[in-house]
Amino acid sequence: MGFKLITMPELPEVETIRSGLEKYLVGHKIEDVQINVAKSFIGNPKEIIGAKIAGTRRFGKVLVIDLSNGFSLLTHLKLTGQYIYRGPHLKNPPSLSQKVFGLPGKHTRVIFKLDQNAYLYFNDLRKFGWIRVLETDKVTETGMIGKMGPEPLVGQASSGQAILTLEFFRKILSKSKKPIKLLLMEQEKISGIGNIYANEALWLAGINPRKKSLSLSPSLSEKLFKAIEKVLKEGIKAGGASDMHYVTAAGDEGKYQEHFLVYDKKGEICSRPACRQAGVKIEKIQLGGRGTYFCPICQKL
DNA sequence: CACTTGACCTGTCCGC
DNA sequence: TGCGGACAGGTCAAGT
């Protein structure tokens, strides 16, 4: 396993972090907030001090922590954000992954001091991530979440969020001339898919990432729809993909990177039987400025 | 209007 | 060995 990639939290990673936070944080009270980097925390910390943590939600890649006093904390982890809990609700904490930047460490931007001598650390190497204080009843209509497309995983939508249906998926595709991969990653169309899972889903469906969205046949769009669901589900099942900075709320690593079929596989033999036999190698191109991996044979344009 | 590129950051890796 | 540059990728702003 290489250590050169930054595997940013996408839907399965954020969902894994969320379910950990749900387990560990609910019932805790926020006693204090220490902000080490001003741009990492937007809003007034006084509005959350003294509040109890009531629950967690996820909208696409945005994590929401709802408090008992009418306020919520929204977080986007962007590329390198980590939320790590230490306290009595985490029995037998796993040995801290080396990917964790210390607790606290050099890259700890915000520390929430909770009751019962517990702490929630927000680490973020590149400072792209943010935590924002917002009234709970404004969460679904404000900013990114307000414009966000439907949730691609059945059973995973937060209340009030639409689920992506095949019909809606086809409708989105039919309206866009963009390369399909770029469309999949557009959060205002579908929420939660990033570079890794877009690459993986397209390989699984046997579709070239550059193919124009509106040119997908009904059978291909259905194939892709199912592939998206499959890779996201398997991502969650594996606890997310850790190559560089992603860890769960307990501070340990996910395993989905071991299941990668194309992502970061440039020059390796495509694992589809016919391609493997013929020795076809995975290629890498830039699409929308992002690294894009595909098999030139089983993902023909 | 649609699409592309750059900025935001920091660390790692690669080649000279 | 040291150093500079390319690269990693989500989102938004600015440019074409």
Coordinates of N, CA, C and O (backbone and C1' of nucleotides) in Angstrom, one line a residue, chain A residues 79 126 128 263 284 290, chain C residues 7-12:
Chain A
L79 N -10.0 17.8 2.0 CA -9.1 16.8 1.7 C -8.4 16.1 2.8 O -8.1 14.9 2.8
R126 N -4.2 20.5 5.6 CA -4.1 21.6 4.6 C -5.1 22.8 4.9 O -5.1 23.7 4.1
F128 N -8.1 23.2 4.5 CA -9.2 23.5 3.6 C -10.6 23.2 4.2 O -11.6 23.8 3.8
Y263 N -8.5 3.0 -9.4 CA -8.0 4.2 -8.8 C -6.5 3.9 -8.3 O -6.2 2.9 -7.6
K284 N -3.8 6.5 -17.1 CA -4.2 7.7 -16.3 C -4.3 8.9 -17.2 O -3.3 9.2 -18.0
R290 N -8.3 16.6 -12.7 CA -8.2 15.5 -11.7 C -7.7 14.3 -12.3 O -8.0 13.9 -13.5
Chain C
dC7 P 2.4 17.0 -12.7 O5' 1.8 16.4 -11.4 C5' 2.5 15.3 -10.8 C4' 1.8 15.0 -9.4 C3' 0.3 15.1 -9.4 O3' -0.2 13.9 -9.0 C1' 1.3 16.2 -7.6
dA8 P -1.7 13.5 -9.5 O5' -2.5 13.6 -8.1 C5' -2.2 12.6 -7.1 C4' -2.7 13.2 -5.8 C3' -4.1 13.8 -5.9 O3' -5.1 12.9 -5.8 C1' -2.6 15.0 -4.4
dG9 P -6.2 12.8 -6.8 O5' -7.4 13.6 -6.1 C5' -7.7 13.3 -4.8 C4' -8.5 14.5 -4.3 C3' -9.7 14.9 -5.2 O3' -10.7 15.4 -4.3 C1' -8.1 16.7 -4.9
dG10 P -12.2 15.1 -4.8 O5' -12.9 16.2 -4.0 C5' -13.0 16.2 -2.6 C4' -13.7 17.4 -2.1 C3' -14.9 17.9 -2.9 O3' -15.8 18.4 -2.0 C1' -13.1 19.5 -3.0
dT11 P -17.2 19.0 -2.6 O5' -17.0 20.5 -2.8 C5' -16.7 21.3 -1.7 C4' -16.2 22.7 -2.1 C3' -17.2 23.4 -3.0 O3' -17.6 24.6 -2.3 C1' -14.9 23.7 -3.7
dC12 P -18.8 25.4 -2.9 O5' -18.1 26.8 -3.2 C5' -17.2 27.3 -2.3 C4' -16.3 28.4 -3.0 C3' -17.1 29.3 -3.9 O3' -16.7 30.7 -3.6 C1' -15.3 28.4 -5.0

